[in-house]
XYZ file of C-alpha atoms in Angstrom:
393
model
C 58.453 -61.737 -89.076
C 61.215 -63.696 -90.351
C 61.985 -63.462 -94.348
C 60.792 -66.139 -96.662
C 63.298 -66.799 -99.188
C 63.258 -68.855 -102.225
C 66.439 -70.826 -101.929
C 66.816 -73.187 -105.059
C 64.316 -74.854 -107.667
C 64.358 -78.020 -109.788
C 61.303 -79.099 -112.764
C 60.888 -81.682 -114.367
C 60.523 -80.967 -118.382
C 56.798 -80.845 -119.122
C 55.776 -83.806 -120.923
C 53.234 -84.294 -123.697
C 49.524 -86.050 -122.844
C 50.788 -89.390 -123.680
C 54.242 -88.596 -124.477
C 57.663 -89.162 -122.642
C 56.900 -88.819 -118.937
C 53.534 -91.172 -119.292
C 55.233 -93.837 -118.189
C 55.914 -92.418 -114.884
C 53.929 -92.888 -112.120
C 52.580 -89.613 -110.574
C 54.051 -89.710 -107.153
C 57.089 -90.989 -108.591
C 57.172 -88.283 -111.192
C 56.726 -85.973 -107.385
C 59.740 -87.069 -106.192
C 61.889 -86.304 -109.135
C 62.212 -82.973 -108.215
C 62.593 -83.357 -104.614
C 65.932 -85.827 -105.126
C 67.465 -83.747 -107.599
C 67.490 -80.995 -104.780
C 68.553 -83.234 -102.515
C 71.155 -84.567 -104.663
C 72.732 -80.915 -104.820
C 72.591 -79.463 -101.477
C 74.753 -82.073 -99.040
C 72.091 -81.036 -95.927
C 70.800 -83.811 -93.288
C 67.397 -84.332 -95.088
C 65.841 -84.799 -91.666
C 66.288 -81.241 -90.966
C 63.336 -80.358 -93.825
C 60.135 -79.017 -91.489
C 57.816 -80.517 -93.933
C 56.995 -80.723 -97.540
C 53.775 -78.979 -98.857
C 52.929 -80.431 -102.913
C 49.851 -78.596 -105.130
C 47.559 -80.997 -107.031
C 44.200 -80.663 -108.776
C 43.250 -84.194 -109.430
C 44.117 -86.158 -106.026
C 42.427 -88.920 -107.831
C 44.606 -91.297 -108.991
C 48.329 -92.574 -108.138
C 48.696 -89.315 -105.849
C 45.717 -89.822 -103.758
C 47.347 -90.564 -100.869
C 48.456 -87.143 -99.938
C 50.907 -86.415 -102.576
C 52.952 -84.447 -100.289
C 53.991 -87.298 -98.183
C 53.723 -89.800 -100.820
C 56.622 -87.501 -102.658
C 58.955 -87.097 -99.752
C 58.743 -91.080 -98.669
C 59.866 -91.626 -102.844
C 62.391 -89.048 -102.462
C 64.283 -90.645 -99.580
C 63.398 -88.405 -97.701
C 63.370 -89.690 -93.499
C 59.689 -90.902 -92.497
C 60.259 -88.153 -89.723
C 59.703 -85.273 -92.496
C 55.750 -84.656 -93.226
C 53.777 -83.767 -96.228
C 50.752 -82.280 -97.205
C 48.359 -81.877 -100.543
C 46.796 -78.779 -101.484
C 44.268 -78.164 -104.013
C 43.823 -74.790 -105.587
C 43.369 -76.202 -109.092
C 45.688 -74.515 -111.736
C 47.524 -72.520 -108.548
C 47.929 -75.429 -106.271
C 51.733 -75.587 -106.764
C 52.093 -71.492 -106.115
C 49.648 -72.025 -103.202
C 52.014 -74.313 -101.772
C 54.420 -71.876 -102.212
C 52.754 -69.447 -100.404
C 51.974 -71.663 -97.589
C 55.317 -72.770 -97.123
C 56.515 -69.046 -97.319
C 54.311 -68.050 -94.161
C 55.060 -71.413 -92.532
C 59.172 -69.852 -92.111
C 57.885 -65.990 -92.386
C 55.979 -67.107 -88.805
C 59.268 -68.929 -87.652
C 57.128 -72.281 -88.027
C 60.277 -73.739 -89.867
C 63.077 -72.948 -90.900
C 63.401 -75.345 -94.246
C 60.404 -76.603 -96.452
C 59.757 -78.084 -99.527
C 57.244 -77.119 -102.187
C 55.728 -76.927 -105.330
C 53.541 -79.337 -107.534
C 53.006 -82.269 -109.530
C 50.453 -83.500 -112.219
C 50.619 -86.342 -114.510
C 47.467 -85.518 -116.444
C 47.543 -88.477 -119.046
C 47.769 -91.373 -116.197
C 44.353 -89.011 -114.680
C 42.255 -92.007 -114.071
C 38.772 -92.787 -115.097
C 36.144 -92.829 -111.838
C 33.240 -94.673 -111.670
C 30.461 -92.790 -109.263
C 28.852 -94.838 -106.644
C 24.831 -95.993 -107.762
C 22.274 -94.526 -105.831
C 20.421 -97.948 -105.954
C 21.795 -101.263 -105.614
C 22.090 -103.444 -108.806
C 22.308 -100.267 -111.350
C 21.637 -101.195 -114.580
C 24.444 -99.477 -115.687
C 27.299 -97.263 -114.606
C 28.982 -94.969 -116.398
C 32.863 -93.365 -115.631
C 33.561 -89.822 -116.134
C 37.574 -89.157 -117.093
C 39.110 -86.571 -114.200
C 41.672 -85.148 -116.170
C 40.122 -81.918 -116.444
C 37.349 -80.082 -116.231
C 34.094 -79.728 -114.476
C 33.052 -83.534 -113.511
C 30.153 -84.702 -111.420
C 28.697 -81.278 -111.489
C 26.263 -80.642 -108.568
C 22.903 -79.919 -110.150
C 22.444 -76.929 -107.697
C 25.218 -74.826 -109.607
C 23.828 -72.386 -112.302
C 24.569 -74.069 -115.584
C 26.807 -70.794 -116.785
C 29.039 -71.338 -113.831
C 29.779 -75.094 -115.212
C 30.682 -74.219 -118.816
C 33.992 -75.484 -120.167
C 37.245 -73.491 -119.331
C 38.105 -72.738 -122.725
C 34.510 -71.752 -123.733
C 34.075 -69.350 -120.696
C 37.725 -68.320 -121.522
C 36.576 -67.383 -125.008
C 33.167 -65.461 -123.935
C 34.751 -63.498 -121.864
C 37.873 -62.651 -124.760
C 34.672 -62.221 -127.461
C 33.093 -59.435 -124.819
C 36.368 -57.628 -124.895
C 36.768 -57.251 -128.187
C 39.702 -59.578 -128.597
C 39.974 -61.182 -132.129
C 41.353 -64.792 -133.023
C 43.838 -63.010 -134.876
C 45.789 -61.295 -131.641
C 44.872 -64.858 -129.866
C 46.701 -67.027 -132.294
C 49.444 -63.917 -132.285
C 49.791 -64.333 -128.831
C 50.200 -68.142 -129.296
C 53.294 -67.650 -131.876
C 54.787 -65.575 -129.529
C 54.938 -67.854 -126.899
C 56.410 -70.965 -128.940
C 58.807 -68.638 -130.392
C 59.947 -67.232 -127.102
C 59.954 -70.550 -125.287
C 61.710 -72.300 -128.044
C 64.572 -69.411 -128.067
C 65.026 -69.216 -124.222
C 65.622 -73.769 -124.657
C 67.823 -72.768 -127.634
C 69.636 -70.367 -125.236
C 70.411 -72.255 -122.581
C 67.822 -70.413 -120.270
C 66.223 -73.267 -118.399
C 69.596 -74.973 -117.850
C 69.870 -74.937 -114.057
C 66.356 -75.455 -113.168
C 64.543 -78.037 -115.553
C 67.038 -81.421 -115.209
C 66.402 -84.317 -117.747
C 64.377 -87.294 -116.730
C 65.769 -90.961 -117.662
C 63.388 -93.312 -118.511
C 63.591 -96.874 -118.813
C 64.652 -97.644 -121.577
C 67.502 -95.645 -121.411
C 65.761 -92.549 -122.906
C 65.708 -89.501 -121.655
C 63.543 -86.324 -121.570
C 65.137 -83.459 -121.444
C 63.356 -80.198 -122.939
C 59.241 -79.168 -122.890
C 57.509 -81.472 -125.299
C 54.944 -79.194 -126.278
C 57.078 -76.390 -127.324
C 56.484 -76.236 -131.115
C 59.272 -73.959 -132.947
C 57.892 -75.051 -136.075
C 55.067 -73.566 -136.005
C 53.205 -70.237 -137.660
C 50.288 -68.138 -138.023
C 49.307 -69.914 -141.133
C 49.277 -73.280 -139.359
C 47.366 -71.569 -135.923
C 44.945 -69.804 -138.463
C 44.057 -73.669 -140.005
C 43.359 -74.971 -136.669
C 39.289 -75.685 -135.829
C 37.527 -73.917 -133.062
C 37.975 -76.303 -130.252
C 35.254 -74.983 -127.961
C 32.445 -73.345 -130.341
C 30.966 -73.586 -133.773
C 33.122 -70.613 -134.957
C 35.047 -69.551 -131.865
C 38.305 -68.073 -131.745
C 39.618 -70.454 -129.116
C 41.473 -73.235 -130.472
C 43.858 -75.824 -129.344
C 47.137 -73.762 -130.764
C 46.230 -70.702 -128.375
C 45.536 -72.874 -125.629
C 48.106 -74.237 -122.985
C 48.067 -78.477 -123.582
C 47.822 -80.969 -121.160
C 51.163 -81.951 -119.608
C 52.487 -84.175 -117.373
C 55.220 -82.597 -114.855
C 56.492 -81.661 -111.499
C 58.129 -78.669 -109.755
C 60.076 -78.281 -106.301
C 61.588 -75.469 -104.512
C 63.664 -75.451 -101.321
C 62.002 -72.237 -99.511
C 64.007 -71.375 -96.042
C 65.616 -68.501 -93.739
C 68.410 -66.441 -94.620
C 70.272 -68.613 -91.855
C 69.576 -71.526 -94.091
C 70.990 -69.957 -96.853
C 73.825 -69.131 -95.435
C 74.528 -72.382 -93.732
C 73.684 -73.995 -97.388
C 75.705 -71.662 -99.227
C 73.323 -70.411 -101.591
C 72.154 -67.100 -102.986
C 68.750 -67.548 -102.600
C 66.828 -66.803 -106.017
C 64.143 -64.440 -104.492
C 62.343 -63.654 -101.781
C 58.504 -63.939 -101.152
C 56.884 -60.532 -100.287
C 53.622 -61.469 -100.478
C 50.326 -63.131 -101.960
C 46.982 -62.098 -102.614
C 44.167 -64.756 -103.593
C 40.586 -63.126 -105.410
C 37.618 -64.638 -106.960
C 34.812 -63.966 -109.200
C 31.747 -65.902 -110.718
C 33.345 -68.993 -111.808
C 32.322 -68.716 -115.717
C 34.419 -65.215 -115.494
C 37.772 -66.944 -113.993
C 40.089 -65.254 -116.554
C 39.402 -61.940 -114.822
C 40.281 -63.293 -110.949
C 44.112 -62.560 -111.807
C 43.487 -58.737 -112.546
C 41.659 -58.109 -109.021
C 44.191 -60.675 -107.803
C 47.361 -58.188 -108.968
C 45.441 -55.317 -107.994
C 44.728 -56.748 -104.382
C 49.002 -57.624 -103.907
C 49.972 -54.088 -105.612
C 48.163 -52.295 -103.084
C 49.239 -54.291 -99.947
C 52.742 -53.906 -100.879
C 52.249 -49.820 -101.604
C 53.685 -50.251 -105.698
C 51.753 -49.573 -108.605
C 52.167 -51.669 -112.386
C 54.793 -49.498 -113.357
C 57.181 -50.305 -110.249
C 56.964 -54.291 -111.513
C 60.147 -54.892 -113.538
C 58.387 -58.476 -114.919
C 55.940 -60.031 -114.854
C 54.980 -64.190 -115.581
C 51.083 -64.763 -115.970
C 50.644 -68.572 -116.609
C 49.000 -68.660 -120.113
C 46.193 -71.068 -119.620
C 44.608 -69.544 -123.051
C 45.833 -66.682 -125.141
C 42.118 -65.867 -124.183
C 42.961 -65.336 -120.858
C 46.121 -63.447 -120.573
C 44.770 -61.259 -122.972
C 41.746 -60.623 -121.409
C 43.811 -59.901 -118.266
C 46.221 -57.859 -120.323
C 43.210 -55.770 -121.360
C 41.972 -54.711 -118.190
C 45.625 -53.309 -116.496
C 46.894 -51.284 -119.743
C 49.380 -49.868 -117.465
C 51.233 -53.415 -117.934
C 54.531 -53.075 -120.575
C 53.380 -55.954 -122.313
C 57.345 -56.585 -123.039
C 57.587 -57.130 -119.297
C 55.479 -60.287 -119.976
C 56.441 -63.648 -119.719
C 59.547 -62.523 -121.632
C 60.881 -66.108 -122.802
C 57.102 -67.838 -123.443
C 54.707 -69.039 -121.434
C 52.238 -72.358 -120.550
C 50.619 -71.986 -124.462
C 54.206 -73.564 -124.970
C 55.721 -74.709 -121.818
C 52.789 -76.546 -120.825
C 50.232 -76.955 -117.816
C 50.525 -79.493 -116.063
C 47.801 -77.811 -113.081
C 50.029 -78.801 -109.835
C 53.679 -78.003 -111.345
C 52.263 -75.000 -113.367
C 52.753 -71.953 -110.714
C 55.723 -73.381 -109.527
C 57.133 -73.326 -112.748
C 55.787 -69.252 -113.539
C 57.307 -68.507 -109.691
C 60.906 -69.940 -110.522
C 60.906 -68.423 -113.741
C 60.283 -65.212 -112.751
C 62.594 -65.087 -110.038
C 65.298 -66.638 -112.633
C 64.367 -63.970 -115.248
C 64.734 -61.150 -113.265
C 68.171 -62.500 -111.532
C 69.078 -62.512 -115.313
C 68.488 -58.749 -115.818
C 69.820 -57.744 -112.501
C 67.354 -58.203 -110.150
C 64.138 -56.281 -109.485
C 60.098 -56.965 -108.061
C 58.054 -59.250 -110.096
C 54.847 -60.227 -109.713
C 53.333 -64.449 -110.717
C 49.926 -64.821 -111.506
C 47.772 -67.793 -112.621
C 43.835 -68.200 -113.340
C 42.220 -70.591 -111.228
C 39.126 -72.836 -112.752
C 35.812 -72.147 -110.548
C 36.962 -68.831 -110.634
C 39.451 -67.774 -108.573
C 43.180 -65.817 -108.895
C 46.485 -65.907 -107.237
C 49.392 -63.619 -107.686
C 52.687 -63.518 -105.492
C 55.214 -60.712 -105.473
C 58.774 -61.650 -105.113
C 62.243 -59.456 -105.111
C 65.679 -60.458 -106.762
């Protein structure tokens, strides 16, 4: 078995819902990524084995396989494939993963991967009547979310994220309070790593149009405090503790990595940012998703012979304060310092396809920053499953 290495990474900034990247297509907003990685390394294009995008939605301007959609906008050759995969709010670090075994097995030498979503142009649908001449027909928005539920599912399983998110934080004890804490410390972390020049390297700006450009995380909000969280309305319940400050937005963005052989690397003359040691993938009843991570982590830590205390970081994408503390809760032998140490999506963002991506790169970048060391991604997964992948600086 050949090593999978991560060899370079480019974002997009995460856009607001409705904000600067709107305007841009979805598998146009792919491609960025891809040409800005292009544009660095001078390689023949035609050499890249195949290109391997996560998406949720696959519904709208990227439902054409975004995959090859991306690499066709990109420039690159119409000799280089692509493929879509869909593992909802992991689909970009399932990608990753898939392109990892694809050189780990010596199936290529060079991919591409990662993830895109453009969650404001998510279009509308319009299900098919099951009579002729309906009297009426009504469309259901596929931004996010259960839609179209099949009647056969138990009606606990189909509950909205954030309320199942918030059931399962209630259970544990976990106050609004240490959500909305949580929250704060993400802006304030994700605003000082932008301040810092931390992201410089891997998020590029994108020019628009009109000769604007955007060039940091929209939703990062360095403004804000517990006074203004502790005002906010319970988004998903009467009195709930879940509200839209300690929940991650909706975004619009895209992620790419180049992931390739230490021949490649060499020939490219890059130091590769990590390498992939592994993955493990759980699941659980879907209403309980927030706890697929910890069996997730649990799963990859023993496969790999470590425990929580060998993990110099870790990035858990932060699709509610609910969530990651919920996971927190249930592996106390995590230094919550170690923690998505410069913010996380609460601030950054999710857009679902570029989101894992964006928590793999990170990582890898963070721990580069302090040396080097294992860390360990991990991201929730709506209908209840977890991911987690291990990598070494």
């Amino acid at each position: 078995m050949r090593r999978p290495l991560i060899l370079d990474a480019a974002r997009t900034p995460f856009g607001r819902y409705r904000g600067g990247l709107s305007g841009v297509r979805v598998d146009d907003l792919a491609a960025l990524p891809i040409t800005e990685l292009l544009r660095r390394h001078r390689f023949d294009p035609a050499r890249v084995d195949d290109v391997v995008l996560g998406n949720s939605n696959g519904a709208g301007e990227e439902n054409r396989d975004v995959g090859r959609m991306a690499a066709l906008l990109a420039g690159l050759p119409p000799t280089v494939p692509g493929v879509a995969v869909n593992r909802l709010c992991a689909s970009g670090g399932e990608a990753i993963v898939q392109a990892g075994r694809t050189v780990a097995m010596g199936d290529g030498d060079l991919l591409v991967a990662g993830g895109v979503e453009g969650m404001t142009r998510a279009p509308f649908v319009v299900p098919r009547p099951d009579r002729a001449f309906a009297d009426r027909l009504e469309p259901v928005s596929t931004a996010l979310g259960w839609r179209l539920v099949n009647p056969r599912m138990p009606a606990e399983w189909t509950v909205p994220l954030g309320r199942a998110a918030e059931d399962v934080a209630v259970g544990l004890g976990i106050t609004r309070e240490q959500m909305d804490l949580y929250a704060l410390r993400s802006h304030r972390r994700a605003s000082a790593a932008w301040d810092a020049g931390v992201h410089d390297g891997f998020a590029f700006p994108v020019q628009l149009p009109d000769g604007s450009a955007v060039r940091r995380d929209e939703s990062v909000r360095p403004e804000t405090s517990l006074e203004k969280l502790g005002r906010l309305a319970s988004a998903f319940s009467a009195a709930g503790p879940v509200t839209a400050g300690n929940s991650s937005p909706l975004n619009d963005g895209a992620a790419a990595v180049l992931v390739g052989t230490e021949a490649v690397a060499a020939e490219l003359g890059v130091a590769p940012l990590a390498e992939i040691l592994g993955s493990a993938v759980t699941a659980a009843e879907p209403h309980r998703f927030t706890l697929a991570p910890v069996t997730a982590i649990r799963k990859l830590l023993t496969r790999l012979r470590v425990t929580p205390e060998d993990v110099d970081l870790w990035e858990v994408n932060e699709a509610f304060a609910a969530m990651a503390l919920s996971v927190l809760h249930h592996l106390p032998e995590v230094d919550r310092e170690k923690v998505n140490v410069h913010g996380g999506a609460i601030a950054y963002g999710h857009p679902l396809g570029a989101s894992m991506p964006r928590v793999v790169v990170d990582l890898c970048r963070h721990l580069r920053a302090r040396g080097g060391g294992l860390g360990v991604a991990a991201a929730c997964v709506g209908v209840g499953q977890g991911l987690a992948i291990a990598l070494r600086v």
